[in-house]
Amino acid sequence: MNLKALSLTALFAAFIALLGFLPPVFVPFFPLVPLTLHSLGPILAGAVLGAERGFYAVALFWLLLLAGLVFAAGSTGPAVFLGPTGGYIIGFGLAAFIIGALYSRFPPAAKRSPFLAAAQEFCFLAIGSLSIYAAGIFWLMILTKMSLTQAIWLNLLFIPGDCVKIILCIIIRRRLLPLLPAASGTLR
Amino acid sequence: MSRPPRPAQPRLKRFFAALPPGGKLLALCILSLITFYSSNLWFLAALSLAAPLLFLLCGFSLRDLWRQLRLFAVFSLCLSIFQLFNSTAAMAAADGLRLFGLTASAVFISAVTAGSALLRALERCLKIFAPLGLNPRQTALALALVLRFLPLLQQTYAELRQAQKARDSAKLRLRGQTQLLSLTLMRLIEAQENIAEAIAARGFEAAAAPTEKQLQKKKDIG
């Protein structure tokens, strides 16, 4: 990885951390896991940086979180990984990798049909977001001994918010793309 | 002018702070494994009491303790109440205590270990993955860069938000939030290029440092 790509990856790791500083909103019927803008960071990192660098950005964020230097869901340190939000935080890396891989394997052709390209991007990001849910649900089931059905029902509360984050991610990615070739010679 | 003397730290805090951070992380991992497989209420209750007690004995105030643990205490209570409807009272108590005990222990370790020391320990741990292609030197630089970008991002976000509020007094809506986040990233993408160039100018290469064999080969060619 060259220096520019490395510093761009570090910037996205810092962006993921910045989103963690924004205050979480607690859902009344499911106070265990708060609603935050946080998952926007990893899906954007995957969409912009690609699979490996996106994952690397999330891994950097994990290290800082473990060291207690940044926040996630209002808390920090190793406790975050052991708490109910731990699965979602691990899922961030999975999401960044899957989204990056999907973007590089099936690049959306915005010039041919902008609507189709946006729909395609929405699908990629939704698949990535689902991987966050999968990791989160798995961890919740282990930690709280919830059944799969219960955990899935509770997670349905986050879907409208995640749809909004996906739309935000598509818009931000399109605005950033023209800047990226200058920032890193290897990125699209 | 002489500096006022720093208050002496309690012996227990000095003891825990002096322990190697890697060892503390390892101990936490082992504790979490034991806790996950244990449903013994006495053990879980003892752990839930011991961690906050150690926190207090290390010189932290009750207020500090409450500030650090209130979120996890509420989480654990909610979890116990939720589990009460799904299983027995003992199981519900065990689930709540397990979560609280573990998170309290993790919070205690964070409190008695400096962030920089923990980061250095993590960097040392990363050396294990060097044969798999992970470059610890590069990771250390990336971590330093993240710490450099974080206040810059916060500052840029706050400035832009202030400017947006001044222009449009209405509440920050989705469109405004999109603009705000894009603009913050756009500004920082330009700034990070300059930072990367400055690092390169100081002779730092992001790629792995050349081995002696490679250097010798270079010399021979030269």
Short mmCIF file of C-alpha atoms in Angstrom, two decimals:
data_model
loop_
_atom_site.label_atom_id
_atom_site.label_comp_id
_atom_site.label_asym_id
_atom_site.label_seq_id
_atom_site.Cartn_x
_atom_site.Cartn_y
_atom_site.Cartn_z
CA MET A 1 0.00 0.00 0.00
CA ASN A 2 1.48 3.38 -0.94
CA LEU A 3 1.54 6.31 1.48
CA LYS A 4 -1.40 8.15 -0.08
CA ALA A 5 -3.59 5.07 -0.01
CA LEU A 6 -2.51 4.41 3.57
CA SER A 7 -3.36 7.92 4.70
CA LEU A 8 -6.72 7.75 2.88
CA THR A 9 -7.46 4.49 4.69
CA ALA A 10 -6.50 6.15 7.99
CA LEU A 11 -8.83 9.05 7.14
CA PHE A 12 -11.73 6.65 6.69
CA ALA A 13 -10.87 4.92 9.98
CA ALA A 14 -10.99 8.37 11.62
CA PHE A 15 -14.33 9.03 9.88
CA ILE A 16 -15.76 5.79 11.33
CA ALA A 17 -14.51 6.94 14.74
CA LEU A 18 -16.01 10.43 14.26
CA LEU A 19 -19.45 8.91 13.64
CA GLY A 20 -19.08 7.15 16.99
CA PHE A 21 -18.78 10.50 18.75
CA LEU A 22 -22.23 11.55 17.52
CA PRO A 23 -24.73 10.79 20.32
CA PRO A 24 -26.71 7.52 20.06
CA VAL A 25 -30.52 7.40 20.06
CA PHE A 26 -32.14 4.70 22.20
CA VAL A 27 -35.11 2.84 20.72
CA PRO A 28 -37.87 2.62 23.40
CA PHE A 29 -38.63 -1.12 23.02
CA PHE A 30 -35.04 -2.26 22.51
CA PRO A 31 -32.70 -0.31 24.79
CA LEU A 32 -29.87 -2.90 24.51
CA VAL A 33 -28.52 -1.63 21.20
CA PRO A 34 -28.82 2.11 20.45
CA LEU A 35 -29.49 3.62 17.01
CA THR A 36 -26.44 5.47 15.67
CA LEU A 37 -25.04 6.81 12.42
CA HIS A 38 -22.03 4.60 13.04
CA SER A 39 -22.66 1.87 10.48
CA LEU A 40 -22.50 4.50 7.73
CA GLY A 41 -18.71 4.62 8.22
CA PRO A 42 -17.80 1.01 7.36
CA ILE A 43 -20.24 0.75 4.44
CA LEU A 44 -18.83 3.97 3.01
CA ALA A 45 -15.26 2.75 3.58
CA GLY A 46 -16.03 -0.48 1.71
CA ALA A 47 -17.78 1.36 -1.12
CA VAL A 48 -15.01 3.93 -1.60
CA LEU A 49 -11.80 2.10 -0.65
CA GLY A 50 -12.60 -1.43 -1.79
CA ALA A 51 -12.61 -4.72 0.07
CA GLU A 52 -9.11 -4.90 1.55
CA ARG A 53 -8.61 -1.24 2.39
CA GLY A 54 -12.16 -0.90 3.65
CA PHE A 55 -11.56 -3.83 6.00
CA TYR A 56 -8.21 -2.35 7.00
CA ALA A 57 -9.89 0.97 7.89
CA VAL A 58 -12.35 -0.90 10.14
CA ALA A 59 -9.50 -2.93 11.68
CA LEU A 60 -7.70 0.32 12.58
CA PHE A 61 -10.90 1.53 14.20
CA TRP A 62 -11.14 -1.74 16.19
CA LEU A 63 -7.60 -1.29 17.51
CA LEU A 64 -8.30 2.26 18.67
CA LEU A 65 -11.58 1.16 20.20
CA LEU A 66 -9.82 -1.65 22.06
CA ALA A 67 -7.27 0.86 23.36
CA GLY A 68 -10.11 3.08 24.59
CA LEU A 69 -9.20 6.02 22.36
CA VAL A 70 -12.45 6.22 20.36
CA PHE A 71 -16.12 5.55 21.07
CA ALA A 72 -18.81 3.19 19.81
CA ALA A 73 -22.44 3.33 20.98
CA GLY A 74 -21.46 5.68 23.81
CA SER A 75 -18.76 3.47 25.33
CA THR A 76 -15.15 2.47 24.74
CA GLY A 77 -12.44 -0.06 25.58
CA PRO A 78 -12.58 -3.85 25.50
CA ALA A 79 -16.02 -3.65 27.16
CA VAL A 80 -17.60 -2.64 23.84
CA PHE A 81 -16.57 -5.95 22.25
CA LEU A 82 -17.89 -7.92 25.21
CA GLY A 83 -21.19 -6.01 25.41
CA PRO A 84 -24.37 -6.43 23.34
CA THR A 85 -23.05 -4.19 20.54
CA GLY A 86 -19.87 -6.29 20.08
CA GLY A 87 -21.32 -8.38 17.24
CA TYR A 88 -22.36 -5.31 15.28
CA ILE A 89 -18.89 -3.79 15.69
CA ILE A 90 -17.28 -7.00 14.38
CA GLY A 91 -19.84 -7.01 11.57
CA PHE A 92 -18.52 -3.61 10.43
CA GLY A 93 -15.38 -5.30 9.07
CA LEU A 94 -17.40 -7.98 7.33
CA ALA A 95 -19.65 -5.34 5.74
CA ALA A 96 -16.74 -3.24 4.47
CA PHE A 97 -15.11 -6.31 2.92
CA ILE A 98 -18.30 -7.64 1.28
CA ILE A 99 -19.32 -4.23 -0.09
CA GLY A 100 -15.83 -3.55 -1.44
CA ALA A 101 -15.72 -6.98 -3.09
CA LEU A 102 -19.17 -6.48 -4.67
CA TYR A 103 -18.21 -3.05 -6.02
CA SER A 104 -15.00 -4.35 -7.60
CA ARG A 105 -16.61 -7.54 -8.98
CA PHE A 106 -19.71 -5.83 -10.44
CA PRO A 107 -18.84 -2.13 -10.94
CA PRO A 108 -22.02 -0.04 -11.33
CA ALA A 109 -22.16 1.67 -14.73
CA ALA A 110 -23.74 5.04 -13.88
CA LYS A 111 -23.27 6.37 -17.42
CA ARG A 112 -25.48 3.68 -18.98
CA SER A 113 -28.42 3.95 -16.60
CA PRO A 114 -28.14 6.07 -13.44
CA PHE A 115 -31.28 4.56 -11.96
CA LEU A 116 -30.12 0.99 -12.46
CA ALA A 117 -26.68 1.87 -11.11
CA ALA A 118 -28.26 3.39 -7.98
CA ALA A 119 -30.46 0.30 -7.54
CA GLN A 120 -27.40 -1.92 -7.92
CA GLU A 121 -25.49 0.13 -5.34
CA PHE A 122 -28.47 -0.03 -2.98
CA CYS A 123 -28.42 -3.83 -3.25
CA PHE A 124 -24.66 -4.03 -2.56
CA LEU A 125 -24.93 -1.79 0.48
CA ALA A 126 -28.02 -3.65 1.73
CA ILE A 127 -26.13 -6.95 1.49
CA GLY A 128 -23.25 -5.39 3.45
CA SER A 129 -25.64 -4.03 6.07
CA LEU A 130 -27.23 -7.47 6.38
CA SER A 131 -23.82 -8.87 7.28
CA ILE A 132 -23.67 -6.38 10.17
CA TYR A 133 -27.07 -7.69 11.31
CA ALA A 134 -25.93 -11.29 10.93
CA ALA A 135 -22.88 -10.77 13.16
CA GLY A 136 -24.91 -8.66 15.64
CA ILE A 137 -27.74 -11.22 15.86
CA PHE A 138 -25.28 -14.08 16.29
CA TRP A 139 -23.53 -12.29 19.18
CA LEU A 140 -26.83 -11.22 20.79
CA MET A 141 -28.00 -14.84 20.70
CA ILE A 142 -24.81 -16.03 22.42
CA LEU A 143 -24.75 -13.24 25.00
CA THR A 144 -28.42 -12.96 25.88
CA LYS A 145 -29.53 -16.53 25.04
CA MET A 146 -32.26 -15.05 22.84
CA SER A 147 -33.86 -17.22 20.17
CA LEU A 148 -33.08 -16.46 16.51
CA THR A 149 -36.65 -15.33 15.84
CA GLN A 150 -36.63 -12.92 18.80
CA ALA A 151 -33.28 -11.44 17.79
CA ILE A 152 -34.43 -10.98 14.18
CA TRP A 153 -37.69 -9.32 15.26
CA LEU A 154 -35.83 -6.89 17.50
CA ASN A 155 -33.38 -6.04 14.73
CA LEU A 156 -36.20 -5.13 12.35
CA LEU A 157 -36.39 -1.84 14.25
CA PHE A 158 -33.09 -0.74 12.69
CA ILE A 159 -34.08 -1.36 9.05
CA PRO A 160 -35.67 2.07 8.29
CA GLY A 161 -32.62 3.84 9.74
CA ASP A 162 -30.28 1.64 7.73
CA CYS A 163 -32.18 2.37 4.49
CA VAL A 164 -31.55 6.08 5.15
CA LYS A 165 -27.85 5.37 5.80
CA ILE A 166 -27.60 3.44 2.51
CA ILE A 167 -29.06 6.40 0.58
CA LEU A 168 -26.64 8.74 2.41
CA CYS A 169 -23.76 6.44 1.50
CA ILE A 170 -24.68 6.39 -2.23
CA ILE A 171 -24.88 10.20 -2.35
CA ILE A 172 -21.63 10.75 -0.42
CA ARG A 173 -19.75 8.14 -2.48
CA ARG A 174 -20.79 9.83 -5.73
CA ARG A 175 -19.61 13.19 -4.43
CA LEU A 176 -16.27 11.80 -3.28
CA LEU A 177 -15.43 9.74 -6.35
CA PRO A 178 -14.19 12.66 -8.51
CA LEU A 179 -11.69 13.54 -5.77
CA LEU A 180 -10.30 10.06 -5.33
CA PRO A 181 -8.05 9.51 -8.36
CA ALA A 182 -6.11 12.56 -7.24
CA ALA A 183 -5.97 11.30 -3.68
CA SER A 184 -4.74 7.84 -4.51
CA GLY A 185 -3.42 6.62 -7.80
CA THR A 186 -4.85 3.17 -7.34
CA LEU A 187 -8.44 3.88 -6.38
CA ARG A 188 -11.31 4.35 -8.81
CA MET B 1 7.54 28.87 39.71
CA SER B 2 7.39 25.36 41.11
CA ARG B 3 4.63 23.02 40.09
CA PRO B 4 2.19 21.88 42.79
CA PRO B 5 3.00 18.31 43.86
CA ARG B 6 0.86 15.67 42.13
CA PRO B 7 -1.35 13.71 44.55
CA ALA B 8 0.11 10.28 45.24
CA GLN B 9 -1.67 7.44 43.51
CA PRO B 10 -3.01 4.60 45.66
CA ARG B 11 -0.66 1.62 45.85
CA LEU B 12 -3.19 -0.67 44.27
CA LYS B 13 -3.57 1.61 41.27
CA ARG B 14 0.20 1.83 40.86
CA PHE B 15 0.36 -1.96 41.05
CA PHE B 16 -2.26 -2.48 38.35
CA ALA B 17 -0.85 0.32 36.18
CA ALA B 18 2.62 -1.27 36.33
CA LEU B 19 1.37 -4.66 35.09
CA PRO B 20 2.15 -5.29 31.39
CA PRO B 21 -0.83 -4.16 29.27
CA GLY B 22 -0.59 -7.25 27.05
CA GLY B 23 -0.92 -9.43 30.15
CA LYS B 24 -3.96 -7.47 31.28
CA LEU B 25 -5.63 -7.95 27.89
CA LEU B 26 -4.82 -11.66 27.98
CA ALA B 27 -6.26 -11.93 31.49
CA LEU B 28 -9.42 -10.24 30.28
CA CYS B 29 -9.72 -12.71 27.40
CA ILE B 30 -9.33 -15.67 29.78
CA LEU B 31 -11.83 -14.14 32.22
CA SER B 32 -14.38 -13.64 29.43
CA LEU B 33 -14.00 -17.28 28.36
CA ILE B 34 -14.53 -18.52 31.92
CA THR B 35 -17.48 -16.19 32.44
CA PHE B 36 -19.22 -17.26 29.24
CA TYR B 37 -19.13 -20.90 30.26
CA SER B 38 -20.08 -20.32 33.89
CA SER B 39 -23.65 -20.03 35.14
CA ASN B 40 -22.62 -20.08 38.79
CA LEU B 41 -24.48 -17.18 40.36
CA TRP B 42 -21.98 -16.84 43.25
CA PHE B 43 -19.02 -16.53 40.87
CA LEU B 44 -20.83 -14.05 38.61
CA ALA B 45 -22.03 -11.97 41.58
CA ALA B 46 -18.48 -11.92 43.03
CA LEU B 47 -17.10 -10.74 39.70
CA SER B 48 -19.76 -8.04 39.41
CA LEU B 49 -18.85 -6.80 42.88
CA ALA B 50 -15.07 -7.21 42.62
CA ALA B 51 -14.55 -5.07 39.52
CA PRO B 52 -16.36 -1.93 40.86
CA LEU B 53 -14.74 -2.47 44.27
CA LEU B 54 -11.26 -2.55 42.70
CA PHE B 55 -12.19 0.58 40.75
CA LEU B 56 -13.00 2.38 44.02
CA LEU B 57 -9.93 1.01 45.84
CA CYS B 58 -7.77 2.38 43.03
CA GLY B 59 -8.75 5.88 44.03
CA PHE B 60 -11.56 6.60 41.59
CA SER B 61 -14.60 8.33 43.02
CA LEU B 62 -18.12 6.92 43.16
CA ARG B 63 -19.05 9.53 40.58
CA ASP B 64 -16.37 8.23 38.19
CA LEU B 65 -17.59 4.71 38.77
CA TRP B 66 -21.19 5.65 38.02
CA ARG B 67 -20.18 7.61 34.91
CA GLN B 68 -18.17 4.67 33.54
CA LEU B 69 -20.61 1.93 34.40
CA ARG B 70 -24.08 3.44 34.21
CA LEU B 71 -24.61 2.49 30.57
CA PHE B 72 -23.62 -1.12 31.19
CA ALA B 73 -25.64 -1.24 34.43
CA VAL B 74 -28.77 -0.14 32.52
CA PHE B 75 -27.99 -2.62 29.72
CA SER B 76 -27.56 -5.47 32.20
CA LEU B 77 -30.76 -4.59 34.07
CA CYS B 78 -32.75 -4.44 30.81
CA LEU B 79 -31.28 -7.77 29.76
CA SER B 80 -32.23 -9.40 33.08
CA ILE B 81 -35.79 -8.07 32.86
CA PHE B 82 -36.05 -9.24 29.25
CA GLN B 83 -34.73 -12.71 30.15
CA LEU B 84 -37.09 -12.96 33.12
CA PHE B 85 -39.97 -13.38 30.68
CA ASN B 86 -38.11 -15.99 28.63
CA SER B 87 -36.41 -18.18 31.23
CA THR B 88 -36.04 -18.75 34.96
CA ALA B 89 -35.17 -16.01 37.46
CA ALA B 90 -31.75 -17.62 38.12
CA MET B 91 -30.91 -17.62 34.41
CA ALA B 92 -32.06 -14.01 34.05
CA ALA B 93 -29.89 -12.97 37.01
CA ALA B 94 -26.91 -14.92 35.63
CA ASP B 95 -27.20 -13.25 32.20
CA GLY B 96 -27.38 -9.77 33.71
CA LEU B 97 -24.52 -10.43 36.14
CA ARG B 98 -22.34 -12.00 33.44
CA LEU B 99 -22.68 -8.96 31.19
CA PHE B 100 -22.17 -6.49 34.02
CA GLY B 101 -19.21 -8.35 35.56
CA LEU B 102 -17.38 -8.66 32.26
CA THR B 103 -17.93 -5.10 31.11
CA ALA B 104 -17.01 -3.76 34.57
CA SER B 105 -13.75 -5.75 34.46
CA ALA B 106 -13.00 -4.38 30.98
CA VAL B 107 -13.76 -0.82 32.13
CA PHE B 108 -11.45 -1.33 35.14
CA ILE B 109 -8.59 -2.49 32.89
CA SER B 110 -9.11 0.51 30.60
CA ALA B 111 -9.06 2.83 33.62
CA VAL B 112 -5.76 1.54 35.05
CA THR B 113 -3.95 1.33 31.70
CA ALA B 114 -2.80 4.29 29.64
CA GLY B 115 -4.26 4.35 26.11
CA SER B 116 -0.79 4.71 24.58
CA ALA B 117 0.51 1.66 26.50
CA LEU B 118 -2.46 -0.38 25.37
CA LEU B 119 -1.85 0.74 21.79
CA ARG B 120 1.83 -0.25 22.00
CA ALA B 121 0.80 -3.66 23.34
CA LEU B 122 -1.62 -4.09 20.45
CA GLU B 123 1.12 -3.14 17.98
CA ARG B 124 3.36 -5.80 19.51
CA CYS B 125 0.52 -8.31 19.17
CA LEU B 126 0.25 -7.40 15.48
CA LYS B 127 3.83 -8.58 14.92
CA ILE B 128 2.48 -12.13 15.22
CA PHE B 129 0.60 -11.55 11.97
CA ALA B 130 3.67 -10.31 10.06
CA PRO B 131 4.18 -13.72 8.33
CA LEU B 132 0.61 -13.39 7.00
CA GLY B 133 1.53 -10.16 5.21
CA LEU B 134 0.54 -7.59 7.84
CA ASN B 135 3.13 -4.87 8.17
CA PRO B 136 3.33 -3.74 11.85
CA ARG B 137 5.33 -0.60 10.91
CA GLN B 138 2.67 0.42 8.41
CA THR B 139 -0.09 -0.28 10.92
CA ALA B 140 1.66 1.83 13.55
CA LEU B 141 1.89 4.72 11.05
CA ALA B 142 -1.77 4.25 10.07
CA LEU B 143 -2.82 4.37 13.74
CA ALA B 144 -0.81 7.54 14.27
CA LEU B 145 -2.48 9.04 11.19
CA VAL B 146 -5.96 8.14 12.46
CA LEU B 147 -5.16 9.92 15.73
CA ARG B 148 -3.91 12.90 13.70
CA PHE B 149 -7.05 13.01 11.51
CA LEU B 150 -9.58 12.56 14.30
CA PRO B 151 -9.33 16.08 15.83
CA LEU B 152 -9.08 17.55 12.31
CA LEU B 153 -12.28 15.79 11.28
CA GLN B 154 -14.06 16.87 14.46
CA GLN B 155 -12.94 20.46 14.00
CA THR B 156 -13.93 20.57 10.32
CA TYR B 157 -17.30 18.93 11.07
CA ALA B 158 -17.98 21.44 13.88
CA GLU B 159 -16.98 24.43 11.70
CA LEU B 160 -19.13 23.33 8.78
CA ARG B 161 -22.06 22.56 11.06
CA GLN B 162 -21.77 25.99 12.63
CA ALA B 163 -21.70 27.61 9.18
CA GLN B 164 -24.68 25.58 8.05
CA LYS B 165 -26.65 26.50 11.19
CA ALA B 166 -25.85 30.19 10.68
CA ARG B 167 -27.10 30.03 7.09
CA ASP B 168 -30.14 27.91 7.75
CA SER B 169 -31.54 28.21 11.27
CA ALA B 170 -33.86 25.23 10.75
CA LYS B 171 -33.00 21.86 12.30
CA LEU B 172 -30.33 19.83 10.55
CA ARG B 173 -32.24 17.61 8.11
CA LEU B 174 -31.10 14.62 6.13
CA ARG B 175 -30.05 16.70 3.12
CA GLY B 176 -28.05 18.99 5.37
CA GLN B 177 -26.43 16.04 7.10
CA THR B 178 -25.44 14.53 3.72
CA GLN B 179 -23.85 17.81 2.65
CA LEU B 180 -22.12 18.19 5.97
CA LEU B 181 -20.56 14.72 5.94
CA SER B 182 -19.56 14.94 2.25
CA LEU B 183 -17.98 18.36 2.70
CA THR B 184 -16.10 17.22 5.81
CA LEU B 185 -14.65 14.25 3.95
CA MET B 186 -13.88 16.31 0.81
CA ARG B 187 -11.88 18.84 2.81
CA LEU B 188 -9.98 16.15 4.66
CA ILE B 189 -9.20 14.18 1.49
CA GLU B 190 -7.35 17.25 0.25
CA ALA B 191 -5.62 17.73 3.62
CA GLN B 192 -4.56 14.06 3.88
CA GLU B 193 -2.79 14.31 0.52
CA ASN B 194 -0.61 17.08 1.94
CA ILE B 195 0.06 15.07 5.10
CA ALA B 196 1.01 11.99 3.04
CA GLU B 197 3.38 14.11 0.93
CA ALA B 198 4.94 15.60 4.06
CA ILE B 199 5.55 12.11 5.48
CA ALA B 200 7.03 10.96 2.17
CA ALA B 201 9.28 14.02 2.15
CA ARG B 202 10.66 12.88 5.51
CA GLY B 203 11.73 9.66 3.85
CA PHE B 204 9.10 7.31 5.27
CA GLU B 205 8.02 4.52 2.95
CA ALA B 206 4.68 2.86 3.67
CA ALA B 207 5.90 -0.40 2.21
CA ALA B 208 7.88 -2.79 4.40
CA ALA B 209 11.43 -1.73 5.20
CA PRO B 210 13.92 -3.41 2.81
CA THR B 211 15.72 -6.45 4.12
CA GLU B 212 19.54 -6.59 4.35
CA LYS B 213 19.57 -8.92 1.35
CA GLN B 214 17.60 -6.39 -0.72
CA LEU B 215 19.88 -3.55 0.37
CA GLN B 216 22.97 -5.59 -0.57
CA LYS B 217 21.43 -6.35 -3.99
CA LYS B 218 20.73 -2.64 -4.50
CA LYS B 219 24.36 -1.85 -3.57
CA ASP B 220 25.65 -4.47 -6.00
CA ILE B 221 23.56 -3.05 -8.83
CA GLY B 222 24.71 0.48 -7.94
#
